[in-house]
XYZ file of C-alpha atoms in Angstrom:
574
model
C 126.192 104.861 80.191
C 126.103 108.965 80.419
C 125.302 110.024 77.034
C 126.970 113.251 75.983
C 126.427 116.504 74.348
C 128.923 118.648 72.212
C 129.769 121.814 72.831
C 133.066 124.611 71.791
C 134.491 126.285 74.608
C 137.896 128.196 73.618
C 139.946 126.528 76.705
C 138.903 123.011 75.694
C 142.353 121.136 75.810
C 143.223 120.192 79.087
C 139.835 119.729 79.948
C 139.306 117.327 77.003
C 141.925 114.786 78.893
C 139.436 114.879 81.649
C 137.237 111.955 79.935
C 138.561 108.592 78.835
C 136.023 108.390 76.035
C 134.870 111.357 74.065
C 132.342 111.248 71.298
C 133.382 113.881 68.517
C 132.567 114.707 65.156
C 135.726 115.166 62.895
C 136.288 118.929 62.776
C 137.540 121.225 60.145
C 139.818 123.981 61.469
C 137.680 124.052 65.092
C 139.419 124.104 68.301
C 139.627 120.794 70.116
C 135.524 120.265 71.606
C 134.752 118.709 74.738
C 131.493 117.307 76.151
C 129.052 117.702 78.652
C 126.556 115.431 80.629
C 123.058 115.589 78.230
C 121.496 116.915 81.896
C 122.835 120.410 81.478
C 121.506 121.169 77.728
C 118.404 122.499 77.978
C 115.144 120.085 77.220
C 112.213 121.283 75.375
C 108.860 120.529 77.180
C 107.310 117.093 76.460
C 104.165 116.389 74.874
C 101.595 113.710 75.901
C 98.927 112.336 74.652
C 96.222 110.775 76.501
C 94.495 107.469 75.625
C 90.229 108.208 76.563
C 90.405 104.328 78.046
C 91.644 106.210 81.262
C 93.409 103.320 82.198
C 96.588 104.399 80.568
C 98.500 107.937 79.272
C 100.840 107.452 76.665
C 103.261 110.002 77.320
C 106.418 111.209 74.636
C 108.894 111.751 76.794
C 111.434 114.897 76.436
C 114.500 114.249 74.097
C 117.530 116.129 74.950
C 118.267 118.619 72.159
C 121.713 118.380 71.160
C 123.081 122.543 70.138
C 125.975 121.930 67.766
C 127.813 125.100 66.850
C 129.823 123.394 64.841
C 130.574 123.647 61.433
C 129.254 120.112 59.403
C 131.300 116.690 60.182
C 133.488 115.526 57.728
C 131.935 112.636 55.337
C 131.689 109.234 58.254
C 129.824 106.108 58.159
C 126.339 107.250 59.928
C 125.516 103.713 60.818
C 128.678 103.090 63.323
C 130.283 106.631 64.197
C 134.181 106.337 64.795
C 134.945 107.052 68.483
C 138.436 109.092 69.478
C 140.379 107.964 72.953
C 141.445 111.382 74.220
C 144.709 109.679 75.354
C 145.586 108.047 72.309
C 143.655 109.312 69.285
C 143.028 105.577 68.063
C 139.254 104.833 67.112
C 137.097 102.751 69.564
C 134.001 100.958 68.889
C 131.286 102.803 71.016
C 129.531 100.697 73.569
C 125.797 101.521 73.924
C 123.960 99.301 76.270
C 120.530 100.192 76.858
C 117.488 97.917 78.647
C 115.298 95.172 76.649
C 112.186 95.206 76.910
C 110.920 91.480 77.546
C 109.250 90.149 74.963
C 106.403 87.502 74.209
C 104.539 85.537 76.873
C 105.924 85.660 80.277
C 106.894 82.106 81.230
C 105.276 81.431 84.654
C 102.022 83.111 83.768
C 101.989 81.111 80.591
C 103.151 77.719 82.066
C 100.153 77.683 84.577
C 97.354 78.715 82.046
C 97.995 76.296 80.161
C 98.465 73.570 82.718
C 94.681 74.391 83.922
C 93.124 73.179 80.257
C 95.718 70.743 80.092
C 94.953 69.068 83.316
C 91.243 69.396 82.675
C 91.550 68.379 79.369
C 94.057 65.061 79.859
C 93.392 63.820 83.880
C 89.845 64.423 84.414
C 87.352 62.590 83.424
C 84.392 63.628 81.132
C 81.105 63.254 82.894
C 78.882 60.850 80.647
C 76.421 64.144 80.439
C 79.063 65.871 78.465
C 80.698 65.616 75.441
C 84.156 65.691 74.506
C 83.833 68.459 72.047
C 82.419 70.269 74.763
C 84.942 69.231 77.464
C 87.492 70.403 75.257
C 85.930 73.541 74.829
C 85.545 73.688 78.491
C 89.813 73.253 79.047
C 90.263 76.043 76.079
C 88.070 78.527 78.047
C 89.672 78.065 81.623
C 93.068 78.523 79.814
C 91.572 81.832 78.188
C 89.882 82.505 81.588
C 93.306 82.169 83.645
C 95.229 83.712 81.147
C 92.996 86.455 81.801
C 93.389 86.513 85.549
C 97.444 85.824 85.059
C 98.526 88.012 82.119
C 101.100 86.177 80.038
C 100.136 88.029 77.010
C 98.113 91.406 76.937
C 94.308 89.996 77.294
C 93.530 90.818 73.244
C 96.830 88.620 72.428
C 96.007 86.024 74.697
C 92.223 85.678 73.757
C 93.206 85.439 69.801
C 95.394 82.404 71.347
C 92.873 80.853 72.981
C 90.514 81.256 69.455
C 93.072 79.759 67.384
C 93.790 76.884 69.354
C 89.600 75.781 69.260
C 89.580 76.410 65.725
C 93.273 74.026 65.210
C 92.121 71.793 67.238
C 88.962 71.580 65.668
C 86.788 72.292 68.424
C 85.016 75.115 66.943
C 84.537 75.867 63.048
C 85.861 79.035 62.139
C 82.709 80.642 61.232
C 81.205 79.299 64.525
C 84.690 80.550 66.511
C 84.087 84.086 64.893
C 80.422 84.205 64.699
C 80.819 86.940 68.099
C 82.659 89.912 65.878
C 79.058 90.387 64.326
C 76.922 91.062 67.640
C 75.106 93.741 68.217
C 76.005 94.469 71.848
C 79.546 94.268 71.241
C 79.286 96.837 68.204
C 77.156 99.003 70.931
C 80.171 98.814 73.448
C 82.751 99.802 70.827
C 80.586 102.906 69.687
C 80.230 103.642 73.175
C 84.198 104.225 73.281
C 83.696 107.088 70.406
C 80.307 108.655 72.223
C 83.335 108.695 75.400
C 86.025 110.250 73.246
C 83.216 113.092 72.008
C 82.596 114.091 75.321
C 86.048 114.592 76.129
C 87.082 116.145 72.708
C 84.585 118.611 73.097
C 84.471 119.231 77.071
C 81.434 118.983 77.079
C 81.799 116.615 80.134
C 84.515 119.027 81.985
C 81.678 121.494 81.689
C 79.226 119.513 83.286
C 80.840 118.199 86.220
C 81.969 122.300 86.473
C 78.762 123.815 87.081
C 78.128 120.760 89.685
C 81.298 122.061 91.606
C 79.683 125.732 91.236
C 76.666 124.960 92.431
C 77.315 122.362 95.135
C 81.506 123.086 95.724
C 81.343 125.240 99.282
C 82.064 122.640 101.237
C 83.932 119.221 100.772
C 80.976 117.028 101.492
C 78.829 119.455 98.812
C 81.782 119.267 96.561
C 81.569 115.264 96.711
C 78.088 115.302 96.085
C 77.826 117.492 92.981
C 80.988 115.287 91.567
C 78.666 112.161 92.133
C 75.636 114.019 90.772
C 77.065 115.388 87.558
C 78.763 111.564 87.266
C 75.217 110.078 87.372
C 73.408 112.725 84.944
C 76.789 112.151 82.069
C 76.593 107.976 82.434
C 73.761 106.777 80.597
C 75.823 109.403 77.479
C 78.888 108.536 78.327
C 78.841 104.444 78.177
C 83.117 104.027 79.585
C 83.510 104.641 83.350
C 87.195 104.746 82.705
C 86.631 107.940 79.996
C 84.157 109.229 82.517
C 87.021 108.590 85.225
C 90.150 110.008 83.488
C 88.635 112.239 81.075
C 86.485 114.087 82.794
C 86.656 114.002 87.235
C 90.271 113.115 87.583
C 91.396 116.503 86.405
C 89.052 118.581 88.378
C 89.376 116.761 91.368
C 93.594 117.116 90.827
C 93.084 120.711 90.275
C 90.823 121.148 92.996
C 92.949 119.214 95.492
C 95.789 121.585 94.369
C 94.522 124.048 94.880
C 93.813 123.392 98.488
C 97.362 122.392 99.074
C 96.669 119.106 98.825
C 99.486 117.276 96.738
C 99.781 113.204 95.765
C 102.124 111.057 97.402
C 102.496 113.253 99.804
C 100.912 113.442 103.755
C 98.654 116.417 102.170
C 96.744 114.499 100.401
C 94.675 113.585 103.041
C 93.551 117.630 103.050
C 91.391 117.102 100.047
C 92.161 114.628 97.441
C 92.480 111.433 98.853
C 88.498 112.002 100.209
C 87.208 112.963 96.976
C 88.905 110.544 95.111
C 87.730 107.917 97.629
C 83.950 109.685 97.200
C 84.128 109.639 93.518
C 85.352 106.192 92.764
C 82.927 104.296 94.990
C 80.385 106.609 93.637
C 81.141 105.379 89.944
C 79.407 101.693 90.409
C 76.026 103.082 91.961
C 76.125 105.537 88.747
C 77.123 102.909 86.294
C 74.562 100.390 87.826
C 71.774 102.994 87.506
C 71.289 102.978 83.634
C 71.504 100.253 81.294
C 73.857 102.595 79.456
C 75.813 103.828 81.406
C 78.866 101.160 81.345
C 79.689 98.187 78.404
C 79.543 95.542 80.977
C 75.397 96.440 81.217
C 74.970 95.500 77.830
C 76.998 92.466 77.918
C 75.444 90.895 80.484
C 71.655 91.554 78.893
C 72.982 89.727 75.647
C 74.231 86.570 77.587
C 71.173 86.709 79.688
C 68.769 86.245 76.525
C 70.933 83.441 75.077
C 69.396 81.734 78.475
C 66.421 82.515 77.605
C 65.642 85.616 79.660
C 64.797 88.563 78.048
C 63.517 91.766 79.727
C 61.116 93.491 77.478
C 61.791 97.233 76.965
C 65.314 97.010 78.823
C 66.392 100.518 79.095
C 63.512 101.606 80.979
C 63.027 97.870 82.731
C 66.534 98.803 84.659
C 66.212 102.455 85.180
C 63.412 101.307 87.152
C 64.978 98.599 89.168
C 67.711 100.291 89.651
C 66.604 103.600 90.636
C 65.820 103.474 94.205
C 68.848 101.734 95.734
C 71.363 103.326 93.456
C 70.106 106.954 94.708
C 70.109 105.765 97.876
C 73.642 104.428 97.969
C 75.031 107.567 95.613
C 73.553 110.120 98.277
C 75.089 107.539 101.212
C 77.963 106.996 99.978
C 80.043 110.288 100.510
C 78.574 110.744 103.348
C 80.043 107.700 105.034
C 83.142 108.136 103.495
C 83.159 111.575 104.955
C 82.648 110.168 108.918
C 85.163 106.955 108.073
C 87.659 108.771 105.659
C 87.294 112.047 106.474
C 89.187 115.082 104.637
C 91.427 117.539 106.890
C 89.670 120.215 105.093
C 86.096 120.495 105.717
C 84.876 123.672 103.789
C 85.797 125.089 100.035
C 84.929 128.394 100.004
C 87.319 129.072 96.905
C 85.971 126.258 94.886
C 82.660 127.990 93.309
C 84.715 130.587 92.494
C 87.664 128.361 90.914
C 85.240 126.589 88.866
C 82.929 130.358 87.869
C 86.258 131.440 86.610
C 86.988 128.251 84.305
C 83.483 128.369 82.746
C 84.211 131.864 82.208
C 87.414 130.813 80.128
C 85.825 127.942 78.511
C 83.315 130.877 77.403
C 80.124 129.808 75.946
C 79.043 126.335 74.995
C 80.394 126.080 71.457
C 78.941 124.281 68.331
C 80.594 121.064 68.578
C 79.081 120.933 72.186
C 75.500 121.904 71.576
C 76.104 119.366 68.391
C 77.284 116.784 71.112
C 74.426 117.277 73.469
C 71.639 117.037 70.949
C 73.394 113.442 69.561
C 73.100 112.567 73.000
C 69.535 113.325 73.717
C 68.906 111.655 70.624
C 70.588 108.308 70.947
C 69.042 108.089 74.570
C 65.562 108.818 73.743
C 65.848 105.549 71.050
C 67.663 103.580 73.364
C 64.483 104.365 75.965
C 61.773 104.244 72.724
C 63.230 101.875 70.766
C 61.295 98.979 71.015
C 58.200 100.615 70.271
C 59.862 102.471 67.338
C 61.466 99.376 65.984
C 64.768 100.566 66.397
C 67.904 98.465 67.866
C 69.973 99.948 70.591
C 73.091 99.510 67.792
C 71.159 101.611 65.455
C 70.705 104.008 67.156
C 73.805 104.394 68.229
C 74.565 103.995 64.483
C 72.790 106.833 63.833
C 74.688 108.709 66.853
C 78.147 108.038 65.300
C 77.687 108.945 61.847
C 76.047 112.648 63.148
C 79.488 113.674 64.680
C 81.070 112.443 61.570
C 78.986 114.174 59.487
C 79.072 117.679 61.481
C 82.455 116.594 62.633
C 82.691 116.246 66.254
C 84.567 113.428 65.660
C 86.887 112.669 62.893
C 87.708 109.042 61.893
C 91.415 109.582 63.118
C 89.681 109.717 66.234
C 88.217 106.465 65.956
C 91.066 104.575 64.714
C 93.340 105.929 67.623
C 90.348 104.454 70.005
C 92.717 101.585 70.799
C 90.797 100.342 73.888
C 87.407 100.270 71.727
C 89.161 98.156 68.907
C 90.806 96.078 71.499
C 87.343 95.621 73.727
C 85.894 94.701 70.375
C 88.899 91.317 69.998
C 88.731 90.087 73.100
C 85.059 90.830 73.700
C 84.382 88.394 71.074
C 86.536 85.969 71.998
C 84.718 85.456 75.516
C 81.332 85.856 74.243
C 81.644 83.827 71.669
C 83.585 80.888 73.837
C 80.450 81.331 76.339
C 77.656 81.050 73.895
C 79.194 77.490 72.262
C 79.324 76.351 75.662
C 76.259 77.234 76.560
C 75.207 75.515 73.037
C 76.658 72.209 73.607
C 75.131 71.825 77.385
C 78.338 72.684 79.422
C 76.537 75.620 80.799
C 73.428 73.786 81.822
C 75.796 70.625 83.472
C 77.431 73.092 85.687
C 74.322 75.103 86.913
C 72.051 71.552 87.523
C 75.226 70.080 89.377
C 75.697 73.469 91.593
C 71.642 73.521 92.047
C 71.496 69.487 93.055
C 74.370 70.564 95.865
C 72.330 73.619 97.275
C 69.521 71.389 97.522
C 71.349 68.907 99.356
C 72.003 72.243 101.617
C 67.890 72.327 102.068
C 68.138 76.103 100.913
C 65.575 77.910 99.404
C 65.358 79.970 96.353
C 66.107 83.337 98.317
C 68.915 81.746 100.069
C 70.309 80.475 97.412
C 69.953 83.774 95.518
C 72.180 85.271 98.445
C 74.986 82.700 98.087
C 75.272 82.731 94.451
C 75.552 86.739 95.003
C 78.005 86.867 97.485
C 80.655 84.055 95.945
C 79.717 86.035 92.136
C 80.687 89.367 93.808
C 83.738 88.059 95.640
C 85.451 86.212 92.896
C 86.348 89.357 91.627
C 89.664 89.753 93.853
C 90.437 87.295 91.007
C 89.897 89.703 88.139
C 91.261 92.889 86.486
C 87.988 93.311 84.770
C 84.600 93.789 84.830
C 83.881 92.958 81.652
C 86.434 89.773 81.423
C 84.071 88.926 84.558
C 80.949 89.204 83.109
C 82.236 87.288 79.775
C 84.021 84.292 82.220
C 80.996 84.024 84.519
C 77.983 85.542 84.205
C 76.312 82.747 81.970
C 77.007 80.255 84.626
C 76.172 82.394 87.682
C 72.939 83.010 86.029
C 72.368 79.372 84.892
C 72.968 78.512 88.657
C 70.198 80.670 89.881
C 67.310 79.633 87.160
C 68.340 76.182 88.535
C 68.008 76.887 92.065
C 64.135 78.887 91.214
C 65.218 82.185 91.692
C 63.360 84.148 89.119
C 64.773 85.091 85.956
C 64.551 88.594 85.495
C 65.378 89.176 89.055
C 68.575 87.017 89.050
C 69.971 88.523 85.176
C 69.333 92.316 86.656
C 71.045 91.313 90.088
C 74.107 89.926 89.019
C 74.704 92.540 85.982
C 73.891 95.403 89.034
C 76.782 93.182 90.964
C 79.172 93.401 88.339
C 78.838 97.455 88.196
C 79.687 97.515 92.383
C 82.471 95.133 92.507
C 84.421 97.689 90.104
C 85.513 99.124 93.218
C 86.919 96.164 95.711
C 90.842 97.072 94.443
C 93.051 99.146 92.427
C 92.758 96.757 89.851
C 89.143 95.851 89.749
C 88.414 98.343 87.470
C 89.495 100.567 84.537
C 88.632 103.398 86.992
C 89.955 101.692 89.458
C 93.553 102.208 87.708
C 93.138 105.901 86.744
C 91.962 107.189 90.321
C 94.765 104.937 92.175
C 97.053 106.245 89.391
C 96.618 109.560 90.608
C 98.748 108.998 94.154
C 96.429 109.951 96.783
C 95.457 107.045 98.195
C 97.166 104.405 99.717
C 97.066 100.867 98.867
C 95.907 99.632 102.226
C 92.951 102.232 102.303
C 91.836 100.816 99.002
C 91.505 97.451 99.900
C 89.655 98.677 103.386
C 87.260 101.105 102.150
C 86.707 99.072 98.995
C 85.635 96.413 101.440
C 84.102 98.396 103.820
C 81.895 99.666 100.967
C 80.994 96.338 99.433
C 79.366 95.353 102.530
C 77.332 99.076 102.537
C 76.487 98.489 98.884
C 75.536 95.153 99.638
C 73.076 96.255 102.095
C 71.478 99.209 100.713
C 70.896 96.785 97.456
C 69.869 93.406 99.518
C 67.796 95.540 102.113
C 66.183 98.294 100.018
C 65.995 96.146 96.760
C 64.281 93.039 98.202
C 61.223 95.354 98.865
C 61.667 97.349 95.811
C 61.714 94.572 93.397
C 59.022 92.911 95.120
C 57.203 96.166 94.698
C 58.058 96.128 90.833
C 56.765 92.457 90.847
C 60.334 90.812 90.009
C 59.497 88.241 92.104
C-alpha cells in the first residue's frame, strides 16, 4: 500500500476528492491538505555500514522525510491514528500490510538434517568396534554437518543446537561439550578478525594494494599481477580472505573497472572487471595457502592435525617452505591463463598509475595509526616465525598484537564487539572442533579411516595412489559446502586419519589437505567468504564461475601435484 506524505497547497479541495483514503492530521484553522506519493519528497542520502567479514554489507536504507508545514495536530491517540474518508468524513481503521519476515528454522532444511542422525542413530546398526556413546555422537555430528550444508538455521544457531542436544542427551558432559571455547587456535582465528578490521580502519591495506597498481597498473595483465602481489605480501597480516577480499581489492578493482567504462551487470563488464575479478579471486587460495597465517582455516587444520598425533615442529616456517614454490608458481600462472581463456576487452591501462598516484596523493602520508599498524604487524609475524624458540604461543603473540592497538588505539573495543563474524566464527568454531575431537576420542575417527584404508587395499593401491584419491574426493566434496572452515571442522580429521591409514606420511598428508582446503575456496560463488563478496560485485556470470572455477582446480591441481611431488620430496616430506 502507497504510503503518503502531507503537504498544503492553497487549491487543495477538489483535489482532496481525488483519493478514497487520505491520512490527515486534525488541523486548526488550515486549509483542507492533500497528499502525495512518499516518491516525490525528497530523500536524504543513506548511510551504510560495512561488516569487515566481506561476506555481507549491512546497509540503512533511506527513510523518506516527511516536510510538515503544518501547524501541531490536535491531541490523538499516537498508537492507532484516526483515518478521514474524503467522501464521508467518518473515521476508518488504517490498513497497513507490510511483508514478514520468516522466522525460525526453515522446515525442509530442518526435516532432512535431522532425519540423517535420526536414521543413523535408530536403523543402522552399531559396528561391534564402536560404541553407542560414540555412535550417537556420530548421528549428532552428521545432523550438525548437514545442517551446515542445508541451512535451516544460520550455522552459529544451528551448531548451539546440535551442542545442546549431546549435552541433553547425555552424550557429552557439559564441560567436555564446551571444552573447544578455550583453544588456542580458535582464540588465534578470532583475533585474526580484529588484526583484519585494523587494516581496513586504518587503510593501511588500500595503500598497499595502491602502490602495486602504481607500479605494475599499465597494462591489464600488470594490473592483475600487482593486485595478486600486494594480496600475497598483506596475507600472512591480514589472517580473513573475506576482509582482504571486501575490504581492501574489491573497491579498487570497482573503481578501476569504472573507470574504464566497465560497469556490473552490464555487457561492459567484460572491458575490465569481470577479468580482474576473475584474476584476483583465484589468486586468493594460492596467497592464502602460502603462509600458515594467512587464512583461519590454516590454523584449524594444524590443531586437528596434532590431536592425530602429527605435529610439525616450527610450523610457520615448516609451511612457508612447503608452500613456497608451487604457490608462486600458480600466483604468477594464474592471471596469465585467465588472461588467454578469459580475456579482458581492454588490454592496456595507461590511466591507472596515474589514478592510483593521485589517490596516494589524497590519502597523503602514511599516518600514525598506520605506521602503528605496520610495526604490530611486523611484530606479531616475527613471533609467529620465532616463537618456538622464544617460547612464545602463536595466541600470545597475537595477544600481545591486540592489546598494542588498544593501547595506542588503532582499534577501539567498539570495534571488536561489532566484529560479528569473529564472535560468530568463535560459536560455531567450537562447536565443530569440539564435536571432532570427542570423536576422535572415543575411536569413531580411527573406525572410519581403518575401514576406508582396508577398502583401498582391497583396490591393491599404493600409498601415493591412495594419497591422490583421498585428495581429489577431499577437494571435490566441497560443491557440498559454503565453507572452508565448516569443511575443515566436518572433515579434515577423517581425511587425514584415512591417509596415516593408507601409509602416506604424516606431515605430508596434514600440509596437503590444509593447502587443499585454501584452493577449493574458489570452485563456486559460494565456496568461499570471498567467493560471496567478488560474485556480489556483478561482473561475472554464474556460468563463468562454475567453468573457470573448474577449469582452475584442475591447473591448481597440477602445478601442486606436479611441482610439489618433487618439491616435497626435495624438503624430505616423504
Amino acid at each position: 500500500m502507497e504510503r503518503l506524505a502531507l503537504y498544503s497547497p492553497s487549491s487543495a479541495t477538489s483535489a482532496a476528492t481525488s483519493f478514497s483514503r487520505l491520512s490527515l492530521h486534525h488541523l486548526r484553522s488550515r486549509p483542507t491538505a492533500i497528499l502525495r506519493p512518499v516518491s516525490t519528497i525528497r530523500s536524504y542520502p543513506s548511510t551504510s555500514r560495512f561488516n569487515l567479514s566481506g561476506s555481507r554489507f549491512n546497509l540503512f536504507h533511506p527513510k523518506p522525510f516527511f516536510l510538515n508545514p503544518l501547524s501541531k495536530p490536535t491531541s490523538r491517540d499516537q498508537s492507532s491514528p484516526k483515518l478521514i474518508n474524503a467522501s464521508s468524513d467518518k473515521p476508518v481503521i488504517p490498513i497497513d500490510v507490510k511483508p514478514t519476515k520468516p522466522q525460525g528454522a526453515k522446515l525442509i532444511p530442518l526435516i532432512i538434517s535431522v532425519s540423517i542422525g535420526l536414521i543413523l542413530r535408530f536403523f543402522v546398526p552399531i559396528p561391534p568396534e564402536v560404541t553407542p556413546q560414540a555412535w550417537q555422537l556420530l548421528s549428532i555430528f552428521l545432523s550438525t554437518i548437514a545442517g551446515l550444508v542445508l541451512s535451516p538455521l544460520p550455522v552459529g544457531a544451528w551448531a548451539f543446537l546440535g551442542l545442546t542436544t549431546s549435552v541433553l542427551t547425555k552424550t557429552l558432559t557439559f564441560s567436555s561439550a564446551f571444552s573447544a571455547f578455550t583453544n588456542e587456535v580458535i582464540w588465534l582465528i578470532v583475533i585474526s578478525f580484529f588484526f583484519a578490521r585494523g587494516f581496513v580502519k586504518t587503510g593501511l591495506g588500500d595503500r598497499i594494494a595502491t602502490y602495486f597498481v602504481k607500479w605494475l597498473g599499465k597494462s591489464t595483465l600488470g594490473l592483475s599481477y600487482g593486485l595478486a602481489l600486494s594480496e600475497a605480501l598483506i596475507a600472512p597480516a591480514m589472517p580473513s580472505t573475506t576482509a582482504r577480499a571486501g575490504g581492501v581489492f574489491l573497491p579498487i578493482i570497482k573503481s578501476l573497472s569504472l573507470s574504464a567504462g566497465s560497469k556490473p551487470n552490464d555487457p561492459s563488464s567484460r572491458k575490465l572487471g569481470s577479468y580482474l575479478i576473475q584474476s584476483q579471486f583465484q589468486c586468493a587460495g594460492n596467497s592464502s595457502a602460502l603462509f600458515l597465517t594467512a587464512a583461519a582455516q590454516n590454523l584449524l587444520c594444524l590443531k586437528l592435525a596434532e590431536e592425530l598425533g602429527v605435529v610439525i615442529a616450527n610450523p610457520w616456517v615448516s609451511w612457508f617452505k612447503a608452500a613456497s614454490l608451487p604457490a608462486f608458481i600458480s600466483l604468477l600462472a594464474t592471471p596469465f591463463i585467465l588472461y588467454k581463456l578469459y580475456p579482458p576487452e581492454t588490454k592496456d591501462t595507461p590511466e591507472a598509475p596515474a589514478m592510483a598516484a593521485k589517490k596516494l596523493n589524497l590519502m597523503g602520508p602514511v599516518t600514525k595509526n598506520e605506521w602503528v599498524m605496520i610495526g604490530t604487524m611486523v611484530l606479531a609475524v616475527t613471533l609467529w616465525v620465532c616463537g618456538d624458540a622464544l617460547g612464545i604461543a602463536s595466541v600470545v603473540a597475537a595477544m600481545l598484537g591486540l592489546s598494542i592497538l588498544l593501547l595506542l588505539g588503532v582499534l577501539d573495543w567498539d570495534d571488536c564487539l561489532s566484529e560479528k563474524s569473529a564472535w560468530d566464527t568463535l560459536a560455531w568454531f567450537a562447536v565443530l572442533v569440539g564435536m571432532a575431537s570427542q570423536l576422535t576420542n572415543l575411536g569413531i575417527v580411527g573406525w572410519m579411516s581403518s575401514c576406508v584404508a582396508k577398502s583401498l587395499q582391497a583396490l591393491s593401491l599404493s600409498w601415493p595412489a591412495a594419497f591422490g584419491v583421498l585428495q581429489a574426493s577431499y577437494f571435490c566434496i566441497h560443491y557440498l559446502f559454503a565453507s572452508q572452515t565448516g569443511h575443515v571442522g566436518a572433515l579434515y580429521s577423517a581425511f587425514l586419519a584415512m591417509h596415516l591409514a593408507s601409509g602416506v606420511p604424516g606431515i605430508l598428508a596434514a600440509l596437503a589437505l590444509a593447502y587443499n582446503t585454501n584452493l577449493f575456496g574458489a570452485l563456486t560463488h559460494y565456496s568461499s567468504g570471498q567467493a560471496a563478496v567478488y560474485f556480489g560485485a556483478g561482473y561475472v556470470d554464474l556460468p563463468d564461475v562454475f567453468k573457470m572455477g573448474f577449469v582452475m582446480a584442475l591447473v591448481n591441481a597440477t602445478i601442486w601435484g606436479v611441482v610439489g611431488t618433487f618439491w616435497w620430496k626435495f624438503l624430505g616430506l616423504y
